[in-house]
N, CA, C and O atoms as a DFTB+ gen file, in Angstrom:
564 C
 N C O
     1  1      -4.037      -0.075       7.954
     2  2      -3.255      -0.204       6.747
     3  2      -3.813      -1.391       5.948
     4  3      -4.080      -2.457       6.504
     5  1      -3.982      -1.189       4.656
     6  2      -4.542      -2.266       3.838
     7  2      -3.482      -3.326       3.524
     8  3      -2.285      -3.105       3.704
     9  1      -3.953      -4.471       3.055
    10  2      -3.048      -5.611       2.820
    11  2      -2.024      -5.328       1.738
    12  3      -0.878      -5.768       1.829
    13  1      -2.431      -4.601       0.726
    14  2      -1.497      -4.320      -0.364
    15  2      -0.345      -3.437       0.122
    16  3       0.803      -3.633      -0.277
    17  1      -0.654      -2.480       0.971
    18  2       0.392      -1.626       1.538
    19  2       1.298      -2.446       2.452
    20  3       2.516      -2.271       2.434
    21  1       0.717      -3.336       3.248
    22  2       1.524      -4.213       4.098
    23  2       2.450      -5.083       3.244
    24  3       3.618      -5.277       3.579
    25  1       1.916      -5.600       2.147
    26  2       2.707      -6.435       1.253
    27  2       3.873      -5.641       0.671
    28  3       5.000      -6.133       0.619
    29  1       3.602      -4.418       0.235
    30  2       4.655      -3.577      -0.330
    31  2       5.725      -3.279       0.714
    32  3       6.916      -3.283       0.400
    33  1       5.310      -3.021       1.949
    34  2       6.290      -2.750       3.000
    35  2       7.161      -3.976       3.281
    36  3       8.358      -3.837       3.531
    37  1       6.578      -5.163       3.243
    38  2       7.359      -6.390       3.451
    39  2       8.357      -6.607       2.314
    40  3       9.503      -6.989       2.549
    41  1       7.916      -6.363       1.092
    42  2       8.822      -6.515      -0.054
    43  2       9.956      -5.492       0.057
    44  3      11.112      -5.811      -0.220
    45  1       9.622      -4.267       0.461
    46  2      10.652      -3.240       0.657
    47  2      11.639      -3.659       1.744
    48  3      12.849      -3.478       1.604
    49  1      11.102      -4.222       2.831
    50  2      11.950      -4.678       3.937
    51  2      12.898      -5.782       3.471
    52  3      14.079      -5.786       3.818
    53  1      12.366      -6.718       2.682
    54  2      13.205      -7.808       2.194
    55  2      14.279      -7.276       1.238
    56  3      15.428      -7.714       1.289
    57  1      13.910      -6.350       0.385
    58  2      14.891      -5.743      -0.532
    59  2      16.001      -5.058       0.260
    60  3      17.178      -5.157      -0.087
    61  1      15.614      -4.371       1.317
    62  2      16.602      -3.695       2.165
    63  2      17.541      -4.705       2.820
    64  3      18.743      -4.462       2.925
    65  1      16.989      -5.843       3.261
    66  2      17.834      -6.883       3.878
    67  2      18.852      -7.415       2.868
    68  3      20.028      -7.582       3.193
    69  1      18.393      -7.682       1.641
    70  2      19.312      -8.183       0.613
    71  2      20.371      -7.128       0.283
    72  3      21.553      -7.448       0.151
    73  1      19.947      -5.892       0.153
    74  2      20.872      -4.805      -0.171
    75  2      21.937      -4.676       0.919
    76  3      23.128      -4.560       0.628
    77  1      21.493      -4.696       2.173
    78  2      22.424      -4.578       3.293
    79  2      23.369      -5.772       3.343
    80  3      24.561      -5.612       3.604
    81  1      22.843      -6.959       3.094
    82  2      23.681      -8.166       3.123
    83  2      24.778      -8.107       2.066
    84  3      25.929      -8.450       2.334
    85  1      24.414      -7.673       0.877
    86  2      25.431      -7.553      -0.183
    87  2      26.478      -6.513       0.208
    88  3      27.670      -6.700      -0.038
    89  1      26.032      -5.427       0.813
    90  2      26.976      -4.401       1.266
    91  2      27.932      -4.934       2.321
    92  3      29.124      -4.629       2.289
    93  1      27.420      -5.726       3.252
    94  2      28.271      -6.312       4.290
    95  2      29.276      -7.268       3.653
    96  3      30.451      -7.276       4.020
    97  1      28.808      -8.073       2.698
    98  2      29.729      -8.991       2.016
    99  2      30.837      -8.221       1.300
   100  3      32.002      -8.614       1.353
   101  1      30.480      -7.139       0.638
   102  2      31.496      -6.330      -0.052
   103  2      32.473      -5.716       0.936
   104  3      33.680      -5.685       0.697
   105  1      31.941      -5.232       2.043
   106  2      32.776      -4.556       3.032
   107  2      33.712      -5.523       3.745
   108  3      34.877      -5.205       3.984
   109  1      33.201      -6.709       4.086
   110  2      33.944      -7.615       4.950
   111  2      34.668      -8.745       4.222
   112  3      35.338      -9.557       4.859
   113  1      34.542      -8.807       2.913
   114  2      35.217      -9.882       2.180
   115  2      36.730      -9.669       2.260
   116  3      37.215      -8.547       2.112
   117  1      37.468     -10.754       2.495
   118  2      38.929     -10.608       2.539
   119  2      39.473     -10.241       1.161
   120  3      38.935     -10.655       0.134
   121  1      40.534      -9.468       1.161
   122  2      41.146      -9.065      -0.102
   123  2      41.865     -10.258      -0.725
   124  3      42.538     -11.029      -0.042
   125  1      41.707     -10.385      -2.020
   126  2      42.340     -11.479      -2.744
   127  2      43.074     -10.875      -3.937
   128  3      42.526     -10.049      -4.666
   129  1      44.283     -11.288      -4.118
   130  2      45.074     -10.785      -5.237
   131  2      44.585     -11.427      -6.523
   132  3      44.512     -12.652      -6.628
   133  1      44.251     -10.598      -7.497
   134  2      43.827     -11.119      -8.792
   135  2      44.941     -11.016      -9.817
   136  3      44.873     -11.633     -10.880
   137  1      45.954     -10.245      -9.504
   138  2      47.091     -10.097     -10.396
   139  2      48.340     -10.109      -9.529
   140  3      48.455      -9.324      -8.588
   141  1      49.261     -10.987      -9.839
   142  2      50.470     -11.135      -9.024
   143  2      51.347      -9.884      -9.044
   144  3      52.137      -9.660      -8.127
   145  1      51.206      -9.071     -10.090
   146  2      52.041      -7.879     -10.203
   147  2      51.491      -6.700      -9.406
   148  3      52.205      -5.728      -9.158
   149  1      50.224      -6.785      -9.006
   150  2      49.623      -5.710      -8.215
   151  2      49.633      -6.109      -6.745
   152  3      49.051      -7.123      -6.360
   153  1      50.299      -5.304      -5.934
   154  2      50.354      -5.664      -4.508
   155  2      48.998      -5.446      -3.839
   156  3      48.302      -4.466      -4.105
   157  1      48.650      -6.372      -2.976
   158  2      47.401      -6.284      -2.222
   159  2      47.735      -6.460      -0.757
   160  3      48.471      -7.369      -0.374
   161  1      47.194      -5.595       0.038
   162  2      47.359      -5.761       1.474
   163  2      46.335      -6.802       1.892
   164  3      45.142      -6.514       1.996
   165  1      46.804      -7.985       2.122
   166  2      45.857      -9.053       2.442
   167  2      45.692      -9.174       3.947
   168  3      46.514      -8.695       4.728
   169  1      44.617      -9.822       4.323
   170  2      44.324     -10.027       5.734
   171  2      45.140     -11.209       6.255
   172  3      45.492     -12.133       5.522
   173  1      45.414     -11.137       7.516
   174  2      46.079     -12.276       8.146
   175  2      45.038     -13.363       8.372
   176  3      43.836     -13.101       8.319
   177  1      45.492     -14.556       8.618
   178  2      44.579     -15.669       8.860
   179  2      43.707     -15.394      10.088
   180  3      42.539     -15.781      10.125
   181  1      44.283     -14.718      11.099
   182  2      43.513     -14.394      12.308
   183  2      42.402     -13.388      11.991
   184  3      41.290     -13.505      12.507
   185  1      42.708     -12.392      11.134
   186  2      41.695     -11.402      10.759
   187  2      40.559     -12.053       9.969
   188  3      39.386     -11.761      10.197
   189  1      40.917     -12.930       9.047
   190  2      39.894     -13.620       8.263
   191  2      39.008     -14.446       9.182
   192  3      37.786     -14.422       9.035
   193  1      39.600     -15.184      10.137
   194  2      38.829     -16.029      11.054
   195  2      37.927     -15.184      11.947
   196  3      36.766     -15.535      12.156
   197  1      38.439     -14.085      12.473
   198  2      37.643     -13.227      13.349
   199  2      36.465     -12.631      12.567
   200  3      35.341     -12.561      13.065
   201  1      36.744     -12.214      11.361
   202  2      35.683     -11.642      10.518
   203  2      34.641     -12.705      10.185
   204  3      33.440     -12.435      10.212
   205  1      35.103     -13.910       9.871
   206  2      34.188     -15.002       9.521
   207  2      33.289     -15.343      10.710
   208  3      32.093     -15.570      10.528
   209  1      33.835     -15.383      11.899
   210  2      33.059     -15.698      13.098
   211  2      31.983     -14.640      13.321
   212  3      30.840     -14.981      13.626
   213  1      32.324     -13.377      13.177
   214  2      31.356     -12.294      13.349
   215  2      30.272     -12.331      12.294
   216  3      29.102     -12.078      12.581
   217  1      30.663     -12.644      11.082
   218  2      29.690     -12.656       9.989
   219  2      28.767     -13.866      10.036
   220  3      27.666     -13.812       9.489
   221  1      29.184     -14.961      10.676
   222  2      28.309     -16.127      10.784
   223  2      27.047     -15.791      11.574
   224  3      25.948     -16.182      11.181
   225  1      27.196     -15.072      12.680
   226  2      26.031     -14.690      13.489
   227  2      25.145     -13.724      12.699
   228  3      23.919     -13.838      12.720
   229  1      25.761     -12.793      12.016
   230  2      25.001     -11.852      11.188
   231  2      24.245     -12.607      10.088
   232  3      23.084     -12.305       9.813
   233  1      24.894     -13.575       9.471
   234  2      24.248     -14.356       8.408
   235  2      23.057     -15.135       8.956
   236  3      22.015     -15.208       8.304
   237  1      23.198     -15.717      10.144
   238  2      22.078     -16.446      10.754
   239  2      20.903     -15.501      11.029
   240  3      19.752     -15.840      10.755
   241  1      21.195     -14.332      11.564
   242  2      20.143     -13.368      11.893
   243  2      19.429     -12.892      10.634
   244  3      18.200     -12.837      10.589
   245  1      20.207     -12.551       9.617
   246  2      19.604     -12.067       8.366
   247  2      18.806     -13.172       7.691
   248  3      17.719     -12.921       7.172
   249  1      19.333     -14.393       7.692
   250  2      18.606     -15.516       7.084
   251  2      17.283     -15.743       7.809
   252  3      16.259     -15.985       7.169
   253  1      17.297     -15.666       9.131
   254  2      16.066     -15.833       9.917
   255  2      15.073     -14.724       9.559
   256  3      13.890     -14.994       9.351
   257  1      15.549     -13.480       9.487
   258  2      14.667     -12.353       9.146
   259  2      14.087     -12.497       7.742
   260  3      12.919     -12.185       7.515
   261  1      14.892     -12.963       6.814
   262  2      14.421     -13.142       5.436
   263  2      13.349     -14.222       5.378
   264  3      12.335     -14.057       4.701
   265  1      13.568     -15.328       6.085
   266  2      12.581     -16.413       6.099
   267  2      11.274     -15.923       6.724
   268  3      10.196     -16.193       6.195
   269  1      11.363     -15.206       7.848
   270  2      10.155     -14.695       8.505
   271  2       9.409     -13.720       7.599
   272  3       8.183     -13.775       7.498
   273  1      10.145     -12.833       6.943
   274  2       9.514     -11.863       6.044
   275  2       8.882     -12.566       4.850
   276  3       7.805     -12.176       4.399
   277  1       9.542     -13.598       4.335
   278  2       8.969     -14.361       3.218
   279  2       7.663     -15.041       3.635
   280  3       6.717     -15.108       2.850
   281  1       7.615     -15.541       4.865
   282  2       6.381     -16.157       5.360
   283  2       5.261     -15.127       5.467
   284  3       4.115     -15.411       5.118
   285  1       5.592     -13.937       5.948
   286  2       4.591     -12.869       6.042
   287  2       4.101     -12.493       4.646
   288  3       2.904     -12.292       4.439
   289  1       5.028     -12.397       3.686
   290  2       4.654     -12.071       2.304
   291  2       3.715     -13.142       1.751
   292  3       2.698     -12.820       1.136
   293  1       4.051     -14.407       1.966
   294  2       3.179     -15.502       1.505
   295  2       1.795     -15.399       2.134
   296  3       0.785     -15.577       1.453
   297  1       1.748     -15.112       3.434
   298  2       0.470     -14.981       4.127
   299  2      -0.343     -13.822       3.544
   300  3      -1.536     -13.967       3.278
   301  1       0.308     -12.676       3.349
   302  2      -0.408     -11.507       2.825
   303  2      -0.914     -11.753       1.404
   304  3      -2.011     -11.321       1.052
   305  1      -0.128     -12.437       0.597
   306  2      -0.562     -12.753      -0.771
   307  2      -1.780     -13.666      -0.723
   308  3      -2.732     -13.484      -1.482
   309  1      -1.745     -14.650       0.175
   310  2      -2.873     -15.582       0.287
   311  2      -4.138     -14.868       0.757
   312  3      -5.245     -15.327       0.476
   313  1      -3.987     -13.746       1.473
   314  2      -5.132     -13.012       1.998
   315  2      -5.698     -11.990       1.010
   316  3      -6.745     -11.394       1.260
   317  1      -5.006     -11.791      -0.106
   318  2      -5.509     -10.812      -1.076
   319  2      -6.850     -11.288      -1.631
   320  3      -7.027     -12.469      -1.928
   321  1      -7.781     -10.363      -1.765
   322  2      -9.099     -10.782      -2.277
   323  2      -8.988     -11.288      -3.710
   324  3      -8.293     -10.703      -4.541
   325  1      -9.679     -12.373      -3.977
   326  2      -9.720     -12.915      -5.323
   327  2      -8.551     -13.795      -5.696
   328  3      -8.502     -14.313      -6.811
   329  1      -7.611     -13.976      -4.792
   330  2      -6.424     -14.757      -5.133
   331  2      -6.771     -16.229      -5.335
   332  3      -6.080     -16.935      -6.070
   333  1      -7.839     -16.695      -4.686
   334  2      -8.200     -18.109      -4.784
   335  2      -9.361     -18.343      -5.747
   336  3      -9.875     -19.459      -5.827
   337  1      -9.780     -17.316      -6.475
   338  2     -10.910     -17.476      -7.383
   339  2     -10.426     -17.609      -8.819
   340  3      -9.341     -17.150      -9.176
   341  1     -11.248     -18.239      -9.621
   342  2     -10.902     -18.408     -11.028
   343  2     -11.168     -17.103     -11.771
   344  3     -11.806     -16.190     -11.246
   345  1     -10.679     -17.037     -12.974
   346  2     -10.888     -15.842     -13.792
   347  2     -12.373     -15.614     -14.054
   348  3     -12.850     -14.479     -14.036
   349  1     -13.097     -16.703     -14.297
   350  2     -14.542     -16.584     -14.549
   351  2     -15.265     -16.021     -13.322
   352  3     -16.151     -15.176     -13.450
   353  1     -14.878     -16.499     -12.124
   354  2     -15.499     -15.991     -10.901
   355  2     -15.180     -14.506     -10.702
   356  3     -16.034     -13.730     -10.273
   357  1     -13.956     -14.129     -11.013
   358  2     -13.571     -12.717     -10.890
   359  2     -14.365     -11.857     -11.866
   360  3     -14.811     -10.769     -11.504
   361  1     -14.549     -12.330     -13.103
   362  2     -15.326     -11.587     -14.098
   363  2     -16.769     -11.454     -13.625
   364  3     -17.355     -10.377     -13.724
   365  1     -17.349     -12.545     -13.108
   366  2     -18.721     -12.510     -12.604
   367  2     -18.848     -11.507     -11.457
   368  3     -19.802     -10.731     -11.408
   369  1     -17.880     -11.527     -10.532
   370  2     -17.901     -10.605      -9.402
   371  2     -17.794      -9.163      -9.881
   372  3     -18.495      -8.290      -9.369
   373  1     -16.931      -8.903     -10.853
   374  2     -16.806      -7.543     -11.395
   375  2     -18.100      -7.099     -12.062
   376  3     -18.492      -5.938     -11.944
   377  1     -18.765      -8.012     -12.762
   378  2     -20.046      -7.659     -13.392
   379  2     -21.093      -7.332     -12.338
   380  3     -21.871      -6.392     -12.501
   381  1     -21.115      -8.110     -11.251
   382  2     -22.054      -7.829     -10.160
   383  2     -21.764      -6.468      -9.541
   384  3     -22.680      -5.695      -9.261
   385  1     -20.501      -6.189      -9.333
   386  2     -20.118      -4.900      -8.757
   387  2     -20.481      -3.747      -9.695
   388  3     -20.929      -2.695      -9.239
   389  1     -20.292      -3.939     -10.987
   390  2     -20.667      -2.909     -11.962
   391  2     -22.173      -2.661     -11.922
   392  3     -22.612      -1.513     -11.999
   393  1     -22.969      -3.726     -11.803
   394  2     -24.428      -3.580     -11.729
   395  2     -24.822      -2.835     -10.454
   396  3     -25.659      -1.933     -10.490
   397  1     -24.212      -3.218      -9.323
   398  2     -24.487      -2.513      -8.069
   399  2     -24.113      -1.039      -8.195
   400  3     -24.841      -0.166      -7.720
   401  1     -22.993      -0.768      -8.827
   402  2     -22.539       0.612      -9.029
   403  2     -23.522       1.382      -9.910
   404  3     -23.822       2.544      -9.636
   405  1     -24.020       0.743     -10.959
   406  2     -24.989       1.390     -11.849
   407  2     -26.263       1.735     -11.088
   408  3     -26.785       2.842     -11.214
   409  1     -26.767       0.783     -10.294
   410  2     -27.983       1.001      -9.513
   411  2     -27.766       2.127      -8.503
   412  3     -28.623       2.996      -8.342
   413  1     -26.631       2.108      -7.831
   414  2     -26.321       3.162      -6.851
   415  2     -26.219       4.516      -7.546
   416  3     -26.650       5.528      -6.993
   417  1     -25.657       4.545      -8.745
   418  2     -25.557       5.796      -9.504
   419  2     -26.926       6.341      -9.870
   420  3     -27.174       7.542      -9.758
   421  1     -27.821       5.452     -10.311
   422  2     -29.183       5.874     -10.645
   423  2     -29.899       6.408      -9.411
   424  3     -30.592       7.423      -9.481
   425  1     -29.733       5.725      -8.281
   426  2     -30.361       6.176      -7.034
   427  2     -29.814       7.541      -6.623
   428  3     -30.559       8.406      -6.165
   429  1     -28.515       7.722      -6.791
   430  2     -27.907       9.003      -6.455
   431  2     -28.469      10.108      -7.354
   432  3     -28.757      11.205      -6.877
   433  1     -28.628       9.825      -8.657
   434  2     -29.179      10.820      -9.575
   435  2     -30.611      11.183      -9.179
   436  3     -30.987      12.354      -9.220
   437  1     -31.409      10.185      -8.798
   438  2     -32.784      10.472      -8.344
   439  2     -32.763      11.333      -7.083
   440  3     -33.534      12.285      -6.964
   441  1     -31.895      11.003      -6.161
   442  2     -31.808      11.758      -4.910
   443  2     -31.364      13.190      -5.172
   444  3     -31.883      14.120      -4.556
   445  1     -30.414      13.377      -6.076
   446  2     -29.958      14.730      -6.420
   447  2     -31.096      15.506      -7.077
   448  3     -31.282      16.689      -6.792
   449  1     -31.859      14.852      -7.953
   450  2     -32.998      15.517      -8.597
   451  2     -34.029      15.928      -7.549
   452  3     -34.551      17.042      -7.595
   453  1     -34.325      15.027      -6.600
   454  2     -35.260      15.356      -5.523
   455  2     -34.734      16.521      -4.683
   456  3     -35.493      17.405      -4.287
   457  1     -33.441      16.512      -4.419
   458  2     -32.837      17.594      -3.642
   459  2     -32.929      18.911      -4.398
   460  3     -33.159      19.957      -3.790
   461  1     -32.750      18.874      -5.725
   462  2     -32.878      20.098      -6.529
   463  2     -34.297      20.651      -6.453
   464  3     -34.492      21.861      -6.342
   465  1     -35.292      19.756      -6.513
   466  2     -36.695      20.181      -6.412
   467  2     -36.945      20.808      -5.041
   468  3     -37.563      21.868      -4.938
   469  1     -36.457      20.141      -3.984
   470  2     -36.641      20.684      -2.632
   471  2     -35.938      22.023      -2.477
   472  3     -36.470      22.932      -1.841
   473  1     -34.756      22.153      -3.048
   474  2     -34.011      23.410      -2.995
   475  2     -34.799      24.516      -3.674
   476  3     -34.894      25.630      -3.159
   477  1     -35.361      24.204      -4.829
   478  2     -36.163      25.200      -5.537
   479  2     -37.361      25.620      -4.694
   480  3     -37.680      26.808      -4.641
   481  1     -38.025      24.690      -4.043
   482  2     -39.173      25.004      -3.182
   483  2     -38.749      25.889      -2.010
   484  3     -39.424      26.866      -1.686
   485  1     -37.626      25.541      -1.378
   486  2     -37.135      26.323      -0.239
   487  2     -36.767      27.729      -0.696
   488  3     -37.094      28.709      -0.026
   489  1     -36.084      27.830      -1.842
   490  2     -35.715      29.156      -2.351
   491  2     -36.958      29.983      -2.668
   492  3     -37.005      31.181      -2.388
   493  1     -37.953      29.341      -3.249
   494  2     -39.201      30.037      -3.562
   495  2     -39.883      30.512      -2.286
   496  3     -40.356      31.646      -2.220
   497  1     -39.936      29.654      -1.276
   498  2     -40.557      30.030      -0.008
   499  2     -39.797      31.176       0.646
   500  3     -40.404      32.089       1.206
   501  1     -38.467      31.127       0.575
   502  2     -37.665      32.212       1.156
   503  2     -37.894      33.527       0.406
   504  3     -38.018      34.586       1.021
   505  1     -37.949      33.449      -0.931
   506  2     -38.216      34.667      -1.712
   507  2     -39.585      35.234      -1.360
   508  3     -39.743      36.444      -1.197
   509  1     -40.574      34.350      -1.244
   510  2     -41.928      34.773      -0.906
   511  2     -41.951      35.412       0.484
   512  3     -42.572      36.457       0.679
   513  1     -41.276      34.784       1.446
   514  2     -41.230      35.333       2.806
   515  2     -40.517      36.674       2.817
   516  3     -40.956      37.604       3.494
   517  1     -39.409      36.784       2.066
   518  2     -38.679      38.045       2.011
   519  2     -39.531      39.130       1.368
   520  3     -39.533      40.277       1.816
   521  1     -40.253      38.761       0.316
   522  2     -41.120      39.717      -0.368
   523  2     -42.234      40.180       0.564
   524  3     -42.510      41.376       0.660
   525  1     -42.877      39.231       1.253
   526  2     -43.932      39.580       2.198
   527  2     -43.391      40.494       3.293
   528  3     -44.059      41.446       3.695
   529  1     -42.179      40.206       3.778
   530  2     -41.574      41.014       4.833
   531  2     -41.322      42.428       4.330
   532  3     -41.605      43.402       5.028
   533  1     -40.785      42.538       3.105
   534  2     -40.515      43.867       2.538
   535  2     -41.812      44.646       2.343
   536  3     -41.852      45.845       2.622
   537  1     -42.873      43.992       1.871
   538  2     -44.161      44.663       1.683
   539  2     -44.722      45.109       3.022
   540  3     -45.285      46.198       3.131
   541  1     -44.573      44.279       4.035
   542  2     -45.068      44.620       5.365
   543  2     -44.298      45.815       5.919
   544  3     -44.888      46.692       6.550
   545  1     -42.994      45.856       5.691
   546  2     -42.156      46.943       6.164
   547  2     -42.464      48.230       5.406
   548  3     -42.371      49.317       5.976
   549  1     -42.826      48.124       4.139
   550  2     -43.085      49.302       3.312
   551  2     -44.424      49.959       3.642
   552  3     -44.595      51.150       3.382
   553  1     -45.347      49.238       4.192
   554  2     -46.667      49.790       4.522
   555  2     -46.554      50.689       5.757
   556  3     -45.922      50.338       6.753
   557  1     -47.200      51.880       5.651
   558  2     -47.163      52.760       6.823
   559  2     -48.014      52.175       7.955
   560  3     -49.034      51.530       7.715
   561  1     -47.594      52.403       9.125
   562  2     -48.328      51.846      10.258
   563  2     -49.150      52.861      10.949
   564  3     -49.828      52.546      11.926
């Protein structure tokens, strides 16, 4: 797997952690009355404490996972090619690569032309052999 794909997977993983964390907060937040005229079934102090204790361990685990994933993301970004080079160096490298590509393209065109010539020779030899064979077969023995 290439580094860019690894980086994308880490970012996706971190997004999923944040999404899940927000969902847990929404699910487990104690109910609070925002309007005195609307009745709310509120949690007892024991329920709030029990929920808070359970969520503290979850928060520690998620925070640890987020920090570890952020470190991996930082590492992968630092490993991306060209991340430590200046714009001028990147332009120079791209120009070198373009020149190499041009040379390789010219070589490929020459090789294809040579292959076409060889193909024509082989086809001619095969036609000649087939013709000779047919003439030999046509002659009475």
